[in-house]
JSON list of C-alpha atoms in Angstrom, two decimals:
[
{"chain": "C", "resi": 1, "resn": "MET", "atom": "CA", "xyz": [-55.00, -50.19, 122.39]},
{"chain": "C", "resi": 2, "resn": "PHE", "atom": "CA", "xyz": [-52.11, -48.50, 120.77]},
{"chain": "C", "resi": 3, "resn": "ALA", "atom": "CA", "xyz": [-53.27, -46.47, 117.86]},
{"chain": "C", "resi": 4, "resn": "GLN", "atom": "CA", "xyz": [-50.85, -45.25, 115.24]},
{"chain": "C", "resi": 5, "resn": "ARG", "atom": "CA", "xyz": [-50.51, -41.52, 115.77]},
{"chain": "C", "resi": 6, "resn": "ARG", "atom": "CA", "xyz": [-50.71, -39.67, 112.54]},
{"chain": "C", "resi": 7, "resn": "TRP", "atom": "CA", "xyz": [-48.75, -36.42, 112.20]},
{"chain": "C", "resi": 8, "resn": "PRO", "atom": "CA", "xyz": [-50.52, -33.48, 111.17]},
{"chain": "C", "resi": 9, "resn": "CYS", "atom": "CA", "xyz": [-47.52, -32.32, 108.84]},
{"chain": "C", "resi": 10, "resn": "SER", "atom": "CA", "xyz": [-47.43, -35.75, 107.12]},
{"chain": "C", "resi": 11, "resn": "SER", "atom": "CA", "xyz": [-50.04, -34.66, 104.54]},
{"chain": "C", "resi": 12, "resn": "LEU", "atom": "CA", "xyz": [-48.57, -31.35, 104.04]},
{"chain": "C", "resi": 13, "resn": "LEU", "atom": "CA", "xyz": [-44.83, -32.80, 103.41]},
{"chain": "C", "resi": 14, "resn": "PRO", "atom": "CA", "xyz": [-45.64, -34.11, 99.71]},
{"chain": "C", "resi": 15, "resn": "ALA", "atom": "CA", "xyz": [-47.11, -30.72, 98.72]},
{"chain": "C", "resi": 16, "resn": "VAL", "atom": "CA", "xyz": [-44.02, -28.82, 99.97]},
{"chain": "C", "resi": 17, "resn": "VAL", "atom": "CA", "xyz": [-41.74, -31.13, 98.06]},
{"chain": "C", "resi": 18, "resn": "LEU", "atom": "CA", "xyz": [-43.76, -30.94, 94.95]},
{"chain": "C", "resi": 19, "resn": "ALA", "atom": "CA", "xyz": [-43.85, -27.07, 95.32]},
{"chain": "C", "resi": 20, "resn": "LEU", "atom": "CA", "xyz": [-40.05, -27.03, 95.92]},
{"chain": "C", "resi": 21, "resn": "SER", "atom": "CA", "xyz": [-39.19, -29.25, 93.04]},
{"chain": "C", "resi": 22, "resn": "SER", "atom": "CA", "xyz": [-41.37, -27.28, 90.42]},
{"chain": "C", "resi": 23, "resn": "ILE", "atom": "CA", "xyz": [-39.69, -23.81, 91.56]},
{"chain": "C", "resi": 24, "resn": "LEU", "atom": "CA", "xyz": [-36.34, -25.45, 91.10]},
{"chain": "C", "resi": 25, "resn": "GLY", "atom": "CA", "xyz": [-37.52, -27.00, 87.76]},
{"chain": "C", "resi": 26, "resn": "PHE", "atom": "CA", "xyz": [-38.63, -23.53, 86.57]},
{"chain": "C", "resi": 27, "resn": "ALA", "atom": "CA", "xyz": [-35.21, -21.77, 87.67]},
{"chain": "C", "resi": 28, "resn": "ALA", "atom": "CA", "xyz": [-33.13, -24.47, 85.97]},
{"chain": "C", "resi": 29, "resn": "ALA", "atom": "CA", "xyz": [-35.45, -24.01, 82.54]},
{"chain": "C", "resi": 30, "resn": "ALA", "atom": "CA", "xyz": [-34.76, -20.09, 82.94]},
{"chain": "C", "resi": 31, "resn": "LEU", "atom": "CA", "xyz": [-30.92, -20.76, 82.94]},
{"chain": "C", "resi": 32, "resn": "ASP", "atom": "CA", "xyz": [-29.91, -21.54, 79.69]},
{"chain": "C", "resi": 33, "resn": "ASP", "atom": "CA", "xyz": [-26.75, -20.85, 77.88]},
{"chain": "C", "resi": 34, "resn": "SER", "atom": "CA", "xyz": [-27.84, -17.37, 76.56]},
{"chain": "C", "resi": 35, "resn": "ASP", "atom": "CA", "xyz": [-27.87, -16.18, 80.36]},
{"chain": "C", "resi": 36, "resn": "ILE", "atom": "CA", "xyz": [-24.35, -16.93, 81.26]},
{"chain": "C", "resi": 37, "resn": "ARG", "atom": "CA", "xyz": [-22.02, -14.28, 80.56]},
{"chain": "C", "resi": 38, "resn": "PRO", "atom": "CA", "xyz": [-18.94, -14.75, 78.51]},
{"chain": "C", "resi": 39, "resn": "GLN", "atom": "CA", "xyz": [-15.40, -14.65, 80.42]},
{"chain": "C", "resi": 40, "resn": "TYR", "atom": "CA", "xyz": [-11.94, -14.24, 79.03]},
{"chain": "C", "resi": 41, "resn": "HIS", "atom": "CA", "xyz": [-9.73, -17.28, 79.28]},
{"chain": "C", "resi": 42, "resn": "TYR", "atom": "CA", "xyz": [-6.11, -17.63, 79.74]},
{"chain": "C", "resi": 43, "resn": "GLY", "atom": "CA", "xyz": [-4.15, -15.85, 76.85]},
{"chain": "C", "resi": 44, "resn": "ALA", "atom": "CA", "xyz": [-7.39, -14.37, 75.23]},
{"chain": "C", "resi": 45, "resn": "ARG", "atom": "CA", "xyz": [-6.58, -10.99, 73.48]},
{"chain": "C", "resi": 46, "resn": "ILE", "atom": "CA", "xyz": [-8.34, -7.97, 75.15]},
{"chain": "C", "resi": 47, "resn": "PRO", "atom": "CA", "xyz": [-8.49, -5.29, 72.58]},
{"chain": "C", "resi": 48, "resn": "ILE", "atom": "CA", "xyz": [-7.61, -1.70, 73.71]},
{"chain": "C", "resi": 49, "resn": "THR", "atom": "CA", "xyz": [-10.21, 0.85, 72.13]},
{"chain": "C", "resi": 50, "resn": "CYS", "atom": "CA", "xyz": [-10.15, 4.86, 72.53]},
{"chain": "C", "resi": 51, "resn": "LEU", "atom": "CA", "xyz": [-12.73, 7.47, 71.78]},
{"chain": "C", "resi": 52, "resn": "ASP", "atom": "CA", "xyz": [-12.70, 8.81, 68.40]},
{"chain": "C", "resi": 53, "resn": "ARG", "atom": "CA", "xyz": [-12.44, 12.56, 68.21]},
{"chain": "C", "resi": 54, "resn": "SER", "atom": "CA", "xyz": [-12.91, 14.86, 65.36]},
{"chain": "C", "resi": 55, "resn": "ILE", "atom": "CA", "xyz": [-9.54, 16.55, 63.98]},
{"chain": "C", "resi": 56, "resn": "GLU", "atom": "CA", "xyz": [-10.83, 19.81, 63.33]},
{"chain": "C", "resi": 57, "resn": "THR", "atom": "CA", "xyz": [-12.64, 20.45, 66.56]},
{"chain": "C", "resi": 58, "resn": "GLY", "atom": "CA", "xyz": [-11.65, 17.64, 68.89]},
{"chain": "C", "resi": 59, "resn": "GLU", "atom": "CA", "xyz": [-14.96, 16.94, 69.64]},
{"chain": "C", "resi": 60, "resn": "HIS", "atom": "CA", "xyz": [-15.99, 13.08, 70.32]},
{"chain": "C", "resi": 61, "resn": "ILE", "atom": "CA", "xyz": [-17.55, 11.51, 67.24]},
{"chain": "C", "resi": 62, "resn": "GLN", "atom": "CA", "xyz": [-20.84, 9.73, 67.96]},
{"chain": "C", "resi": 63, "resn": "GLU", "atom": "CA", "xyz": [-22.72, 6.73, 66.08]},
{"chain": "C", "resi": 64, "resn": "GLY", "atom": "CA", "xyz": [-26.41, 7.19, 67.06]},
{"chain": "C", "resi": 65, "resn": "ASP", "atom": "CA", "xyz": [-26.43, 8.28, 70.61]},
{"chain": "C", "resi": 66, "resn": "LYS", "atom": "CA", "xyz": [-23.20, 6.12, 71.65]},
{"chain": "C", "resi": 67, "resn": "LEU", "atom": "CA", "xyz": [-19.57, 7.44, 71.57]},
{"chain": "C", "resi": 68, "resn": "LYS", "atom": "CA", "xyz": [-17.69, 5.99, 68.73]},
{"chain": "C", "resi": 69, "resn": "TYR", "atom": "CA", "xyz": [-14.49, 3.76, 70.09]},
{"chain": "C", "resi": 70, "resn": "VAL", "atom": "CA", "xyz": [-11.77, 2.80, 67.76]},
{"chain": "C", "resi": 71, "resn": "PRO", "atom": "CA", "xyz": [-8.90, 0.48, 68.16]},
{"chain": "C", "resi": 72, "resn": "PHE", "atom": "CA", "xyz": [-5.78, 1.91, 69.35]},
{"chain": "C", "resi": 73, "resn": "ALA", "atom": "CA", "xyz": [-3.01, 2.52, 66.47]},
{"chain": "C", "resi": 74, "resn": "THR", "atom": "CA", "xyz": [-1.45, -0.63, 64.84]},
{"chain": "C", "resi": 75, "resn": "CYS", "atom": "CA", "xyz": [1.77, -1.97, 66.37]},
{"chain": "C", "resi": 76, "resn": "GLU", "atom": "CA", "xyz": [4.62, -2.61, 63.97]},
{"chain": "C", "resi": 77, "resn": "GLU", "atom": "CA", "xyz": [5.52, -5.88, 65.74]},
{"chain": "C", "resi": 78, "resn": "THR", "atom": "CA", "xyz": [2.32, -7.61, 65.30]},
{"chain": "C", "resi": 79, "resn": "GLY", "atom": "CA", "xyz": [0.62, -5.84, 62.52]},
{"chain": "C", "resi": 80, "resn": "LEU", "atom": "CA", "xyz": [-2.56, -5.81, 64.89]},
{"chain": "C", "resi": 81, "resn": "PRO", "atom": "CA", "xyz": [-3.95, -2.86, 66.95]},
{"chain": "C", "resi": 82, "resn": "LEU", "atom": "CA", "xyz": [-2.40, -2.82, 70.48]},
{"chain": "C", "resi": 83, "resn": "ASP", "atom": "CA", "xyz": [-4.22, -5.42, 72.98]},
{"chain": "C", "resi": 84, "resn": "LEU", "atom": "CA", "xyz": [-3.34, -7.35, 76.08]},
{"chain": "C", "resi": 85, "resn": "GLN", "atom": "CA", "xyz": [-3.39, -10.83, 76.77]},
{"chain": "C", "resi": 86, "resn": "TYR", "atom": "CA", "xyz": [-5.50, -11.98, 79.69]},
{"chain": "C", "resi": 87, "resn": "GLY", "atom": "CA", "xyz": [-3.73, -13.38, 82.47]},
{"chain": "C", "resi": 88, "resn": "VAL", "atom": "CA", "xyz": [-0.38, -13.14, 80.83]},
{"chain": "C", "resi": 89, "resn": "GLU", "atom": "CA", "xyz": [2.46, -10.72, 82.60]},
{"chain": "C", "resi": 90, "resn": "ALA", "atom": "CA", "xyz": [5.13, -9.71, 79.83]},
{"chain": "C", "resi": 91, "resn": "ASP", "atom": "CA", "xyz": [6.42, -6.71, 78.57]},
{"chain": "C", "resi": 92, "resn": "ILE", "atom": "CA", "xyz": [4.48, -5.27, 75.34]},
{"chain": "C", "resi": 93, "resn": "ASN", "atom": "CA", "xyz": [6.52, -3.53, 72.67]},
{"chain": "C", "resi": 94, "resn": "CYS", "atom": "CA", "xyz": [4.14, -1.56, 70.17]},
{"chain": "C", "resi": 95, "resn": "THR", "atom": "CA", "xyz": [5.95, 0.49, 67.55]},
{"chain": "C", "resi": 96, "resn": "ILE", "atom": "CA", "xyz": [3.82, 2.63, 65.51]},
{"chain": "C", "resi": 97, "resn": "ALA", "atom": "CA", "xyz": [5.77, 2.80, 62.33]},
{"chain": "C", "resi": 98, "resn": "SER", "atom": "CA", "xyz": [4.20, 5.74, 60.45]},
{"chain": "C", "resi": 99, "resn": "VAL", "atom": "CA", "xyz": [1.91, 8.18, 62.13]},
{"chain": "C", "resi": 100, "resn": "SER", "atom": "CA", "xyz": [-0.69, 9.33, 59.70]},
{"chain": "C", "resi": 101, "resn": "ASP", "atom": "CA", "xyz": [-1.59, 12.80, 59.27]},
{"chain": "C", "resi": 102, "resn": "PRO", "atom": "CA", "xyz": [-4.96, 12.55, 61.31]},
{"chain": "C", "resi": 103, "resn": "LEU", "atom": "CA", "xyz": [-3.36, 10.60, 64.13]},
{"chain": "C", "resi": 104, "resn": "PHE", "atom": "CA", "xyz": [-0.60, 13.21, 64.29]},
{"chain": "C", "resi": 105, "resn": "HIS", "atom": "CA", "xyz": [-3.02, 15.99, 64.59]},
{"chain": "C", "resi": 106, "resn": "LEU", "atom": "CA", "xyz": [-5.08, 14.06, 67.10]},
{"chain": "C", "resi": 107, "resn": "LEU", "atom": "CA", "xyz": [-2.02, 13.48, 69.03]},
{"chain": "C", "resi": 108, "resn": "GLU", "atom": "CA", "xyz": [-1.08, 17.38, 68.62]},
{"chain": "C", "resi": 109, "resn": "PHE", "atom": "CA", "xyz": [-4.63, 18.17, 69.87]},
{"chain": "C", "resi": 110, "resn": "TYR", "atom": "CA", "xyz": [-4.18, 15.82, 73.10]},
{"chain": "C", "resi": 111, "resn": "ILE", "atom": "CA", "xyz": [-1.07, 17.55, 73.99]},
{"chain": "C", "resi": 112, "resn": "HIS", "atom": "CA", "xyz": [-1.74, 21.20, 73.28]},
{"chain": "C", "resi": 113, "resn": "ASN", "atom": "CA", "xyz": [-5.49, 21.20, 74.62]},
{"chain": "C", "resi": 114, "resn": "ASP", "atom": "CA", "xyz": [-4.61, 19.20, 77.51]},
{"chain": "C", "resi": 115, "resn": "ALA", "atom": "CA", "xyz": [-7.53, 16.69, 76.53]},
{"chain": "C", "resi": 116, "resn": "PRO", "atom": "CA", "xyz": [-7.70, 13.09, 77.90]},
{"chain": "C", "resi": 117, "resn": "LEU", "atom": "CA", "xyz": [-6.94, 10.28, 75.63]},
{"chain": "C", "resi": 118, "resn": "SER", "atom": "CA", "xyz": [-9.78, 8.03, 76.89]},
{"chain": "C", "resi": 119, "resn": "CYS", "atom": "CA", "xyz": [-9.26, 4.38, 76.30]},
{"chain": "C", "resi": 120, "resn": "ARG", "atom": "CA", "xyz": [-11.14, 1.43, 77.49]},
{"chain": "C", "resi": 121, "resn": "LEU", "atom": "CA", "xyz": [-10.74, -2.45, 77.97]},
{"chain": "C", "resi": 122, "resn": "PRO", "atom": "CA", "xyz": [-13.79, -4.54, 77.75]},
{"chain": "C", "resi": 123, "resn": "ALA", "atom": "CA", "xyz": [-14.54, -6.15, 80.90]},
{"chain": "C", "resi": 124, "resn": "ARG", "atom": "CA", "xyz": [-16.01, -9.24, 79.07]},
{"chain": "C", "resi": 125, "resn": "PRO", "atom": "CA", "xyz": [-15.58, -10.38, 75.46]},
{"chain": "C", "resi": 126, "resn": "PRO", "atom": "CA", "xyz": [-18.50, -10.05, 72.93]},
{"chain": "C", "resi": 127, "resn": "GLY", "atom": "CA", "xyz": [-20.76, -13.05, 73.92]},
{"chain": "C", "resi": 128, "resn": "HIS", "atom": "CA", "xyz": [-24.25, -13.66, 72.76]},
{"chain": "C", "resi": 129, "resn": "PRO", "atom": "CA", "xyz": [-24.67, -12.71, 68.74]},
{"chain": "C", "resi": 130, "resn": "ALA", "atom": "CA", "xyz": [-27.92, -10.80, 69.58]},
{"chain": "C", "resi": 131, "resn": "ALA", "atom": "CA", "xyz": [-26.06, -8.71, 72.14]},
{"chain": "C", "resi": 132, "resn": "ARG", "atom": "CA", "xyz": [-23.57, -7.69, 69.39]},
{"chain": "C", "resi": 133, "resn": "ALA", "atom": "CA", "xyz": [-26.36, -6.75, 67.11]},
{"chain": "C", "resi": 134, "resn": "GLY", "atom": "CA", "xyz": [-27.63, -4.20, 69.93]},
{"chain": "C", "resi": 135, "resn": "ILE", "atom": "CA", "xyz": [-30.44, -6.61, 71.32]},
{"chain": "C", "resi": 136, "resn": "ARG", "atom": "CA", "xyz": [-30.09, -7.75, 74.71]},
{"chain": "C", "resi": 137, "resn": "PRO", "atom": "CA", "xyz": [-30.34, -11.51, 75.36]},
{"chain": "C", "resi": 138, "resn": "PRO", "atom": "CA", "xyz": [-33.07, -12.68, 77.71]},
{"chain": "C", "resi": 139, "resn": "ARG", "atom": "CA", "xyz": [-32.05, -12.59, 81.46]},
{"chain": "C", "resi": 140, "resn": "LEU", "atom": "CA", "xyz": [-33.43, -13.39, 84.67]},
{"chain": "C", "resi": 141, "resn": "ARG", "atom": "CA", "xyz": [-35.41, -10.85, 86.76]},
{"chain": "C", "resi": 142, "resn": "ALA", "atom": "CA", "xyz": [-32.59, -10.02, 88.89]},
{"chain": "C", "resi": 143, "resn": "GLY", "atom": "CA", "xyz": [-30.57, -8.70, 85.70]},
{"chain": "C", "resi": 144, "resn": "ARG", "atom": "CA", "xyz": [-33.16, -6.43, 84.46]},
{"chain": "C", "resi": 145, "resn": "HIS", "atom": "CA", "xyz": [-32.30, -3.62, 87.08]},
{"chain": "C", "resi": 146, "resn": "PRO", "atom": "CA", "xyz": [-28.70, -2.90, 87.32]},
{"chain": "C", "resi": 147, "resn": "PRO", "atom": "CA", "xyz": [-27.73, -2.10, 90.93]},
{"chain": "C", "resi": 148, "resn": "THR", "atom": "CA", "xyz": [-26.91, 1.52, 91.65]},
{"chain": "C", "resi": 149, "resn": "LEU", "atom": "CA", "xyz": [-24.71, 2.92, 94.54]},
{"chain": "C", "resi": 150, "resn": "PRO", "atom": "CA", "xyz": [-26.02, 5.72, 96.43]},
{"chain": "C", "resi": 151, "resn": "PRO", "atom": "CA", "xyz": [-23.93, 8.88, 96.86]},
{"chain": "C", "resi": 152, "resn": "PRO", "atom": "CA", "xyz": [-21.71, 8.66, 99.96]},
{"chain": "C", "resi": 153, "resn": "ARG", "atom": "CA", "xyz": [-23.21, 10.22, 103.18]},
{"chain": "C", "resi": 154, "resn": "GLN", "atom": "CA", "xyz": [-20.03, 10.20, 105.12]},
{"chain": "C", "resi": 155, "resn": "HIS", "atom": "CA", "xyz": [-18.50, 13.66, 105.41]},
{"chain": "C", "resi": 156, "resn": "ALA", "atom": "CA", "xyz": [-14.97, 13.92, 106.79]},
{"chain": "C", "resi": 157, "resn": "SER", "atom": "CA", "xyz": [-14.09, 16.70, 109.13]},
{"chain": "C", "resi": 158, "resn": "GLN", "atom": "CA", "xyz": [-11.80, 19.40, 107.77]},
{"chain": "C", "resi": 159, "resn": "HIS", "atom": "CA", "xyz": [-10.37, 19.97, 111.21]},
{"chain": "C", "resi": 160, "resn": "PRO", "atom": "CA", "xyz": [-10.12, 16.38, 112.67]},
{"chain": "C", "resi": 161, "resn": "PRO", "atom": "CA", "xyz": [-8.77, 16.68, 116.35]},
{"chain": "C", "resi": 162, "resn": "PRO", "atom": "CA", "xyz": [-5.25, 15.08, 116.69]},
{"chain": "C", "resi": 163, "resn": "LEU", "atom": "CA", "xyz": [-4.71, 12.17, 118.75]},
{"chain": "C", "resi": 164, "resn": "ARG", "atom": "CA", "xyz": [-1.76, 11.45, 121.07]},
{"chain": "C", "resi": 165, "resn": "PRO", "atom": "CA", "xyz": [-0.96, 8.64, 122.95]},
{"chain": "C", "resi": 166, "resn": "GLN", "atom": "CA", "xyz": [-0.74, 8.72, 126.64]},
{"chain": "C", "resi": 167, "resn": "ALA", "atom": "CA", "xyz": [1.62, 6.84, 128.82]},
{"chain": "C", "resi": 168, "resn": "PRO", "atom": "CA", "xyz": [-0.27, 3.95, 130.69]},
{"chain": "C", "resi": 169, "resn": "PRO", "atom": "CA", "xyz": [-0.67, 4.78, 134.47]},
{"chain": "C", "resi": 170, "resn": "PRO", "atom": "CA", "xyz": [1.67, 2.72, 136.83]},
{"chain": "C", "resi": 171, "resn": "GLN", "atom": "CA", "xyz": [-0.74, 0.13, 137.83]},
{"chain": "C", "resi": 172, "resn": "ALA", "atom": "CA", "xyz": [-1.48, -0.99, 134.06]},
{"chain": "C", "resi": 173, "resn": "ARG", "atom": "CA", "xyz": [2.11, -1.41, 133.58]},
{"chain": "C", "resi": 174, "resn": "LEU", "atom": "CA", "xyz": [1.94, -4.31, 136.18]},
{"chain": "C", "resi": 175, "resn": "GLY", "atom": "CA", "xyz": [-0.66, -6.53, 134.59]},
{"chain": "C", "resi": 176, "resn": "ARG", "atom": "CA", "xyz": [-3.42, -4.72, 132.95]},
{"chain": "C", "resi": 177, "resn": "ARG", "atom": "CA", "xyz": [-2.63, -3.10, 129.33]},
{"chain": "C", "resi": 178, "resn": "ARG", "atom": "CA", "xyz": [-4.95, -0.18, 129.01]},
{"chain": "C", "resi": 179, "resn": "PHE", "atom": "CA", "xyz": [-4.02, 2.61, 126.82]},
{"chain": "C", "resi": 180, "resn": "ARG", "atom": "CA", "xyz": [-5.86, 6.02, 126.78]},
{"chain": "C", "resi": 181, "resn": "ARG", "atom": "CA", "xyz": [-5.81, 8.59, 124.18]},
{"chain": "C", "resi": 182, "resn": "ARG", "atom": "CA", "xyz": [-6.38, 12.27, 124.79]},
{"chain": "C", "resi": 183, "resn": "VAL", "atom": "CA", "xyz": [-7.84, 14.56, 122.26]},
{"chain": "C", "resi": 184, "resn": "LEU", "atom": "CA", "xyz": [-5.62, 17.84, 122.05]},
{"chain": "C", "resi": 185, "resn": "ASP", "atom": "CA", "xyz": [-7.22, 21.17, 121.26]}
]
């Protein structure tokens, strides 16, 4: 008399569970240690490197098709090139004991020609050994195309209308708090 009712989705449920588990399994297999980007830990040294320039012409020196960065001058206090420590707030003393002739002429070039001294801090420490050799480690599909920002489309008016607050009307003082602004021409 009472027949057991079979739900139409009961045969579909195992197929959906199997499909989801296989997708998650493939995603977990794709994420290995080489896909994880290295990060700085507390107290790690972050080197400061600056663009290398020619002393004679002031042109940037290139290695292949990339600009060449060199470590900043060596500090007398540490005996190492200038660097920062990640997460550590402290005063840094860096005395350049002797200025070599090339460094002197380079500093002179920066001052007299109003050329920028371009230095950089790496956002992440060097990670995967293949990445240091110039070969990119394998990444997920989302990492293949770096996001780009479109140029801004908003333009600010060069003559914005000045705004002046207007005193509230008498009925607004009694209970309602409405304020109006008038545009002055």
